[in-house]
Short mmCIF file of C-alpha atoms in Angstrom, two decimals:
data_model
loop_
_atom_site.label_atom_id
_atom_site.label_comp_id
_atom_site.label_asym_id
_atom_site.label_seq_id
_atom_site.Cartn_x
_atom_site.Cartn_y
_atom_site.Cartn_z
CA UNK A 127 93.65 91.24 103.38
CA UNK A 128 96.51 92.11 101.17
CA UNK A 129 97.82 94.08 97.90
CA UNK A 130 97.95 92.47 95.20
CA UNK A 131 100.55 92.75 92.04
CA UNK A 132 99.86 93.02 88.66
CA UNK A 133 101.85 91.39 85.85
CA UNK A 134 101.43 94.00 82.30
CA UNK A 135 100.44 93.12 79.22
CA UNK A 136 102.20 94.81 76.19
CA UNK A 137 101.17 96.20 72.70
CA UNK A 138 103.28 97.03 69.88
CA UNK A 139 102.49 100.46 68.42
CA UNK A 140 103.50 102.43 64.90
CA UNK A 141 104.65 105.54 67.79
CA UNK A 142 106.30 103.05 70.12
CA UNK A 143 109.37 102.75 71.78
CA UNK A 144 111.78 101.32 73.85
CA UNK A 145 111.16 103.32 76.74
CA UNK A 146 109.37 100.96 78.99
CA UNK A 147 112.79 98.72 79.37
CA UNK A 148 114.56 101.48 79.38
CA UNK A 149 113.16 103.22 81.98
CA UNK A 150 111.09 100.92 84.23
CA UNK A 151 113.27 97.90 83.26
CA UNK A 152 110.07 95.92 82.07
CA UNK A 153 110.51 93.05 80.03
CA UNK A 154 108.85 93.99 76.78
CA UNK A 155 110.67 92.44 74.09
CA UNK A 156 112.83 94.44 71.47
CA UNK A 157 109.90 95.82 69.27
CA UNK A 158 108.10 99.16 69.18
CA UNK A 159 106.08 98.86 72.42
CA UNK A 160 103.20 101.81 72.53
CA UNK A 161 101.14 100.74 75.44
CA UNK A 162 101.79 99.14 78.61
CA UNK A 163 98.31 97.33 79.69
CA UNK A 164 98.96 97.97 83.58
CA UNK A 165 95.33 97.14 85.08
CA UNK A 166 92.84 96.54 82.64
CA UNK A 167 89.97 93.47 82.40
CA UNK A 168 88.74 94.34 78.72
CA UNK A 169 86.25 91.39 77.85
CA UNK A 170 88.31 89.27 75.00
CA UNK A 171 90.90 91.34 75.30
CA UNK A 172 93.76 92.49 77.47
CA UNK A 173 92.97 90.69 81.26
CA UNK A 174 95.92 91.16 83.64
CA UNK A 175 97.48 88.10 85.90
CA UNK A 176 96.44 89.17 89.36
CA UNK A 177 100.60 87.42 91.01
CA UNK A 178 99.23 84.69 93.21
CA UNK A 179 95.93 83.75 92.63
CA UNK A 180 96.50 82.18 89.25
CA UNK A 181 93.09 85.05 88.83
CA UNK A 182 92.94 87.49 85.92
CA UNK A 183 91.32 90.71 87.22
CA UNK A 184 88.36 90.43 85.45
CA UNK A 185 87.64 86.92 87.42
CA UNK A 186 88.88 88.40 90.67
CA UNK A 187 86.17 91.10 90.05
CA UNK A 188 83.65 88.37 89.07
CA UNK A 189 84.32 85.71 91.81
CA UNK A 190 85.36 88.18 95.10
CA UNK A 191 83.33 91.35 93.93
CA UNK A 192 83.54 92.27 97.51
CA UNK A 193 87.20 93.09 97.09
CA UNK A 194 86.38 96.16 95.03
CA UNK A 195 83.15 97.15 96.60
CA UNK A 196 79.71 97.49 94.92
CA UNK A 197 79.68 98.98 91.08
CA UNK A 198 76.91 99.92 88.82
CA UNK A 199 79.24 98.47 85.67
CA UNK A 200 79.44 94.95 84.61
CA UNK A 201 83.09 95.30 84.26
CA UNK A 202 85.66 96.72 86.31
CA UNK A 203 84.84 100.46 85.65
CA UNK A 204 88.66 101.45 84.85
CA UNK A 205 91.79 100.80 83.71
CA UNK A 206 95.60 102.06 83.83
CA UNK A 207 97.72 102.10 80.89
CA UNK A 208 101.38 103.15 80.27
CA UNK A 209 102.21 104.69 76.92
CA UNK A 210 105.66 105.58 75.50
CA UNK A 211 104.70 107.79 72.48
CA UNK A 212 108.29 107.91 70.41
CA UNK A 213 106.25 109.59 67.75
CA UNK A 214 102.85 111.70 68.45
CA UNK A 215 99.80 109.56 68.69
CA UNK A 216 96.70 109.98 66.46
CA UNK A 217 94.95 113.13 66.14
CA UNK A 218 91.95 111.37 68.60
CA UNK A 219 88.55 111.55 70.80
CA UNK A 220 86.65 108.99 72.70
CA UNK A 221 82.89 108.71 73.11
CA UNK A 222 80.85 109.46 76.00
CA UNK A 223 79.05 107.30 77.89
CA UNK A 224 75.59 107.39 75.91
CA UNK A 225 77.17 106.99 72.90
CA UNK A 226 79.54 104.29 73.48
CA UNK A 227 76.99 102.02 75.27
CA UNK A 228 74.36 102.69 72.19
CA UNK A 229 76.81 102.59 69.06
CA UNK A 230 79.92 100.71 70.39
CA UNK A 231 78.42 98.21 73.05
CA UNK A 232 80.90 99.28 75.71
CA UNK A 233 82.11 102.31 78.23
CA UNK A 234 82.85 106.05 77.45
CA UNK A 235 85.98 107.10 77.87
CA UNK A 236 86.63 109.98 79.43
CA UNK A 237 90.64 109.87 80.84
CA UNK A 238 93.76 111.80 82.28
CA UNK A 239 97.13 111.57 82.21
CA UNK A 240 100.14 111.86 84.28
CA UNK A 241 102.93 112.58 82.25
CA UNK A 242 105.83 110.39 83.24
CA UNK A 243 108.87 112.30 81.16
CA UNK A 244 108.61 114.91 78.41
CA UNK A 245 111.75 115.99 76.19
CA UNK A 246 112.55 119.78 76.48
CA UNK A 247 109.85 121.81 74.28
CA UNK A 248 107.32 119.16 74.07
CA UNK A 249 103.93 120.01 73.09
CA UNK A 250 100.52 118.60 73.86
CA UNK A 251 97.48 119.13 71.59
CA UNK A 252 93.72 119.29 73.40
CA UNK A 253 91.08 120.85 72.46
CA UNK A 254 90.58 122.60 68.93
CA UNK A 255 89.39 126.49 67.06
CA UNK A 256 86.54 126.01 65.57
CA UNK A 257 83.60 127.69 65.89
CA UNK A 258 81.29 124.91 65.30
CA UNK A 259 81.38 121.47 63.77
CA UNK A 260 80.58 122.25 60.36
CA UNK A 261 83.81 124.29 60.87
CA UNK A 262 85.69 121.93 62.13
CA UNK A 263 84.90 119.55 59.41
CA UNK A 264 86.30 121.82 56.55
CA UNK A 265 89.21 122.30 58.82
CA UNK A 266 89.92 118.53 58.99
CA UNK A 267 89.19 118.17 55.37
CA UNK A 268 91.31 120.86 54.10
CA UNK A 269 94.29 119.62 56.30
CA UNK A 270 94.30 122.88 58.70
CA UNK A 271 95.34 120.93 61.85
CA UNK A 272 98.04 123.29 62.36
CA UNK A 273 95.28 126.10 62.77
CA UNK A 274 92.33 123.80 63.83
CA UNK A 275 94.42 122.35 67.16
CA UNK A 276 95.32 124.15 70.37
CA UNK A 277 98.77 123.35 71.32
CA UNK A 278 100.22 123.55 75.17
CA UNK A 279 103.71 123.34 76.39
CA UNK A 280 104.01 119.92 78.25
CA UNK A 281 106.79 119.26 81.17
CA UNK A 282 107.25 115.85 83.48
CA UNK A 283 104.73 116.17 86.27
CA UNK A 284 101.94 117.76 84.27
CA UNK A 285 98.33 116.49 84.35
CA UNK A 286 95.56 116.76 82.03
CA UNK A 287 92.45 115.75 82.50
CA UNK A 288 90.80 115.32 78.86
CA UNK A 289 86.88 114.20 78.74
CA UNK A 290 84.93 112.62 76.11
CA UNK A 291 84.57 114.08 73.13
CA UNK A 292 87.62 116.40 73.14
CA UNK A 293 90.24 116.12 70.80
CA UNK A 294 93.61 115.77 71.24
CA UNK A 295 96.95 113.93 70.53
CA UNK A 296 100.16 113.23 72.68
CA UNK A 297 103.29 114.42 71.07
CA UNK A 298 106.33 112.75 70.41
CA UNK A 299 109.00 112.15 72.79
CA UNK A 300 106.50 111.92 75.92
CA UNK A 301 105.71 108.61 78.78
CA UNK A 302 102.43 108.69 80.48
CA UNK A 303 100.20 106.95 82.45
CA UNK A 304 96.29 107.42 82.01
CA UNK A 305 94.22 106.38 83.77
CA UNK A 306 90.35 106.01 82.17
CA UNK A 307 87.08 104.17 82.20
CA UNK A 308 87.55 100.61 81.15
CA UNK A 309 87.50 100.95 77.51
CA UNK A 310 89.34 100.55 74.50
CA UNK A 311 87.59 102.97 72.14
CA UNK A 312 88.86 105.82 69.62
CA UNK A 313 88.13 107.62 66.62
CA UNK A 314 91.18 108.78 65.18
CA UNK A 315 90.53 111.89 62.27
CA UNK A 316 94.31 112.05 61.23
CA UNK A 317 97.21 109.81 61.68
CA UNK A 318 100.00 111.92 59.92
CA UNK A 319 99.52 109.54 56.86
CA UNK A 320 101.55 106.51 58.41
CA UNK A 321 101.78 103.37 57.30
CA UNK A 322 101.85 100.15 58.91
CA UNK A 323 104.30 97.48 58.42
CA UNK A 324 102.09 95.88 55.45
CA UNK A 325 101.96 99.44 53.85
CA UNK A 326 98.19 100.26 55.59
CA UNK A 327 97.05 103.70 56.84
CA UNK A 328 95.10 103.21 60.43
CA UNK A 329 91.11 103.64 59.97
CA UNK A 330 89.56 107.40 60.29
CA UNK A 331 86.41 107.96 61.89
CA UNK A 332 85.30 111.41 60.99
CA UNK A 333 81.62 111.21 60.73
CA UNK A 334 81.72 109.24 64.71
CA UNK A 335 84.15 112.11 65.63
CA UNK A 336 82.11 114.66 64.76
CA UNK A 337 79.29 112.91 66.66
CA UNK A 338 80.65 113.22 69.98
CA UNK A 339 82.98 116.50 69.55
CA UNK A 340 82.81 118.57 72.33
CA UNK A 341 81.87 122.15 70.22
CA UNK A 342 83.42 124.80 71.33
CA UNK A 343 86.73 123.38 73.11
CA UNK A 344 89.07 125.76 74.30
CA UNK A 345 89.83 124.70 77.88
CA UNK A 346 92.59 124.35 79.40
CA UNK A 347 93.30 120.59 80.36
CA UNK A 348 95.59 121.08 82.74
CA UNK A 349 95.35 120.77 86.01
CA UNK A 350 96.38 121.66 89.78
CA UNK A 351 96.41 119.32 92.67
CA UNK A 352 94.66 119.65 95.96
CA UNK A 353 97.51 119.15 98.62
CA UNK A 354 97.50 117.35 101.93
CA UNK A 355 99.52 115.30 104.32
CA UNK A 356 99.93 111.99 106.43
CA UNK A 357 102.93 111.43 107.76
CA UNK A 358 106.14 111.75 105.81
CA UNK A 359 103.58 111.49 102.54
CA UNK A 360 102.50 114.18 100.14
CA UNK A 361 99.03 113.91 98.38
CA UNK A 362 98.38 115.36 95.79
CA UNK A 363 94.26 114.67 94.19
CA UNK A 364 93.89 115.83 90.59
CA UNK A 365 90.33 114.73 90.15
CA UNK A 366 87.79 113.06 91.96
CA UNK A 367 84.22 112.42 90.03
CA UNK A 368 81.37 109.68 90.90
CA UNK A 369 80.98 107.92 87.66
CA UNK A 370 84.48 108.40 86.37
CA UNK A 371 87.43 107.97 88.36
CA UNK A 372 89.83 109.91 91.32
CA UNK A 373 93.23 110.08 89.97
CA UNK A 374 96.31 110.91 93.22
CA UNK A 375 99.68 111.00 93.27
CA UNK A 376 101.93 110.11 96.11
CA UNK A 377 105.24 111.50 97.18
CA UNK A 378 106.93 109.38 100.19
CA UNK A 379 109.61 110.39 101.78
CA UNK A 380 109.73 108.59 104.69
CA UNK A 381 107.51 107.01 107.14
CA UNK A 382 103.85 108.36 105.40
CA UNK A 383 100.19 106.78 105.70
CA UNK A 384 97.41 106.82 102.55
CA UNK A 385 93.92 105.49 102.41
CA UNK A 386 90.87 105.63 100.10
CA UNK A 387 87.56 103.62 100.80
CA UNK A 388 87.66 102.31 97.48
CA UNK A 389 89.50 100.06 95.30
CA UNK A 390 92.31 101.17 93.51
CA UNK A 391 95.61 100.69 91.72
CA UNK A 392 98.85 101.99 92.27
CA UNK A 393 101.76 102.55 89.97
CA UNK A 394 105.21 102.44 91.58
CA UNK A 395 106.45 105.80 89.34
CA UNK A 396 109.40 105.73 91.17
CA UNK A 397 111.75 104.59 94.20
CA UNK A 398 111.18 101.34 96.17
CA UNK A 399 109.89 100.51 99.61
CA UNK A 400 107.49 99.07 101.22
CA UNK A 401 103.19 99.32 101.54
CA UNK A 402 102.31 98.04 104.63
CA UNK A 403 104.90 95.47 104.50
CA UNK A 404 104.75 94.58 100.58
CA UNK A 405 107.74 95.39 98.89
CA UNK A 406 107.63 97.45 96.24
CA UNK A 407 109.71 99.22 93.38
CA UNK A 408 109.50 101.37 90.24
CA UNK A 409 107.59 100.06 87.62
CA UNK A 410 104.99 97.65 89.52
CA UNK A 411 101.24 98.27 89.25
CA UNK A 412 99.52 96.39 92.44
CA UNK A 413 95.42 96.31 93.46
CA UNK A 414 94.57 97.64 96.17
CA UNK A 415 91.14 95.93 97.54
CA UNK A 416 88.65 98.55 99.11
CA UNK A 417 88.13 99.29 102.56
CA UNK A 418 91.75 97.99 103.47
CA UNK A 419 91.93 101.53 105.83
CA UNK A 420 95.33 103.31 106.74
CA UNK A 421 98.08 102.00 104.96
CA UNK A 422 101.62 102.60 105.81
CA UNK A 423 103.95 103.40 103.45
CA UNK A 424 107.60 103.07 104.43
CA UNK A 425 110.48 104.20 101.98
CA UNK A 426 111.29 106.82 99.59
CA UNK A 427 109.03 106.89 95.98
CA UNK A 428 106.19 108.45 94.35
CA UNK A 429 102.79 105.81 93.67
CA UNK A 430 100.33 107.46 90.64
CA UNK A 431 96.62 105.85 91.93
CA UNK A 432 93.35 105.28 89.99
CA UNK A 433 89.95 105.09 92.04
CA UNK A 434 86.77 104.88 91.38
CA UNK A 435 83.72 105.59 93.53
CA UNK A 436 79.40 105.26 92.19
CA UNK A 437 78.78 108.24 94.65
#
């Protein structure tokens, strides 16, 4: 059994960029590209190429289920995704599970993010003041997002772990990878008034918002790793929740070893080398079928990997 590699798919967003070619050397075209679809099998929507099996993921998942182990989701329960936000995202939340499988037919989305590079003084906005909802509400209304929002200094290497239900919006000037349930679900409650291309402002969900809205939300979303060892590797596990997802990072310097009983994927973040004899180099996304044990990891780079366990 082998690792397999992932081709991405690519969306053009109002806040994209360029930074995807520029910094991963992906071929993206010349547009503003938003989101890098690195591992996702949304039903009628994006379905990566699993290189060499002429598969998408979705049909590896549907034809050799045993090659990510036994799920309680019809779908493959998550997804990576690579954003380069030029300008801040939508002011945003995502349902919870309950919710989304009653009112939108799909997933929650809880997710976290690794954040890939940050300009000096960035910002991140989680979490929000109000009291209650019917506060919150008049604060939206009225424009107060300056009060309403709880801003955080963001640097390259930071993770956040952000639930369902909280609010929050990734400033400008920042790359991440996040790494959620298999969904493609928000409610946005302000866009900064943009307009598209054809002169259109993006739909707000305010009512849906306030539905789910975690009330009161002052946490921190930040979060520090649990460190270990293997070899000439650093591990670093930022979360690790039956249901959700485990989220790692891996720092090789080296000859190191990694495993994880589940399926997973890996993001090549940086450096090249090899896992257990695949070559590999910045900016590649592979599968990594379950139960494949110890795997050597040969080389000098850093892999960012999504899991996902029932129990």
């Amino acid at each position: 059994m082998r690792i397999y590699k992932l081709k991405p798919e690519f969306r053009e967003k109002i806040w994209g960029g360029h930074k995807f070619r520029d910094i991963y050397g992906m071929d993206c075209g010349n547009g503003l590209v938003g989101e890098g679809w690195l591992a996702s099998s949304l039903p009628g929507k994006e379905d990566n190429l699993v290189i060499g099996t002429e598969m998408t993921l979705s049909e590896l998942y549907n034809q050799h289920n045993e090659l990510f182990g036994t799920h309680s989701t019809e779908v493959i329960p998550i997804k990576f995704l690579l954003a380069d936000c030029n300008q801040s995202t939508s002011v945003q939340l995502h349902p919870n599970e309950k919710y989304a499988r009653e009112i939108e037919n799909c997933l929650g989305k809880p997710e976290c993010v690794f954040f890939l590079d940050a300009e000096p003084k960035t910002i991140g906005m989680y979490g929000h003041n109000a009291l209650n909802k019917e506060q919150f509400k008049k604060m939206a209304l009225d424009g107060e997002w300056e009060k309403l929002l709880r801003k955080y200094p963001v640097e390259k290497g930071d993770f956040a772990y952000i639930p369902a239900g909280r609010i929050h919006t990734t400033w400008e000037g920042t790359v991440i990878l996040e790494l959620s349930r298999n969904a493609d679900i928000t409610y946005r409650v302000y866009d900064f008034d943009r307009v598209d291309a054809n002169g259109n402002k993006r739909q707000l969900d305010l009512e849906k918002t306030l539905d789910v809205l975690i009330c009161p939300d002052n946490e921190n979303p930040f979060v520090q790793p649990q460190i270990a060892s293997d070899g000439d590797a650093m591990i670093f596990k930022y979360h690790d929740i039956p249901g959700e997802f485990s989220a790692y990072k891996v720092v090789n310097n080296g000859i190191g070893y990694f495993s994880l009983n589940e399926f997973a994927y890996y993001f090549i973040a940086d450096g090249s080398g090899h896992i257990d004899g695949t070559p590999i180099k910045k900016g590649e996304t592979f599968f990594v079928p379950c139960k494949l044990g110890k795997l050597k990891l040969e080389g000098d780079f850093t892999i960012l990997v999504g899991s996902y366990r029932d129990k």
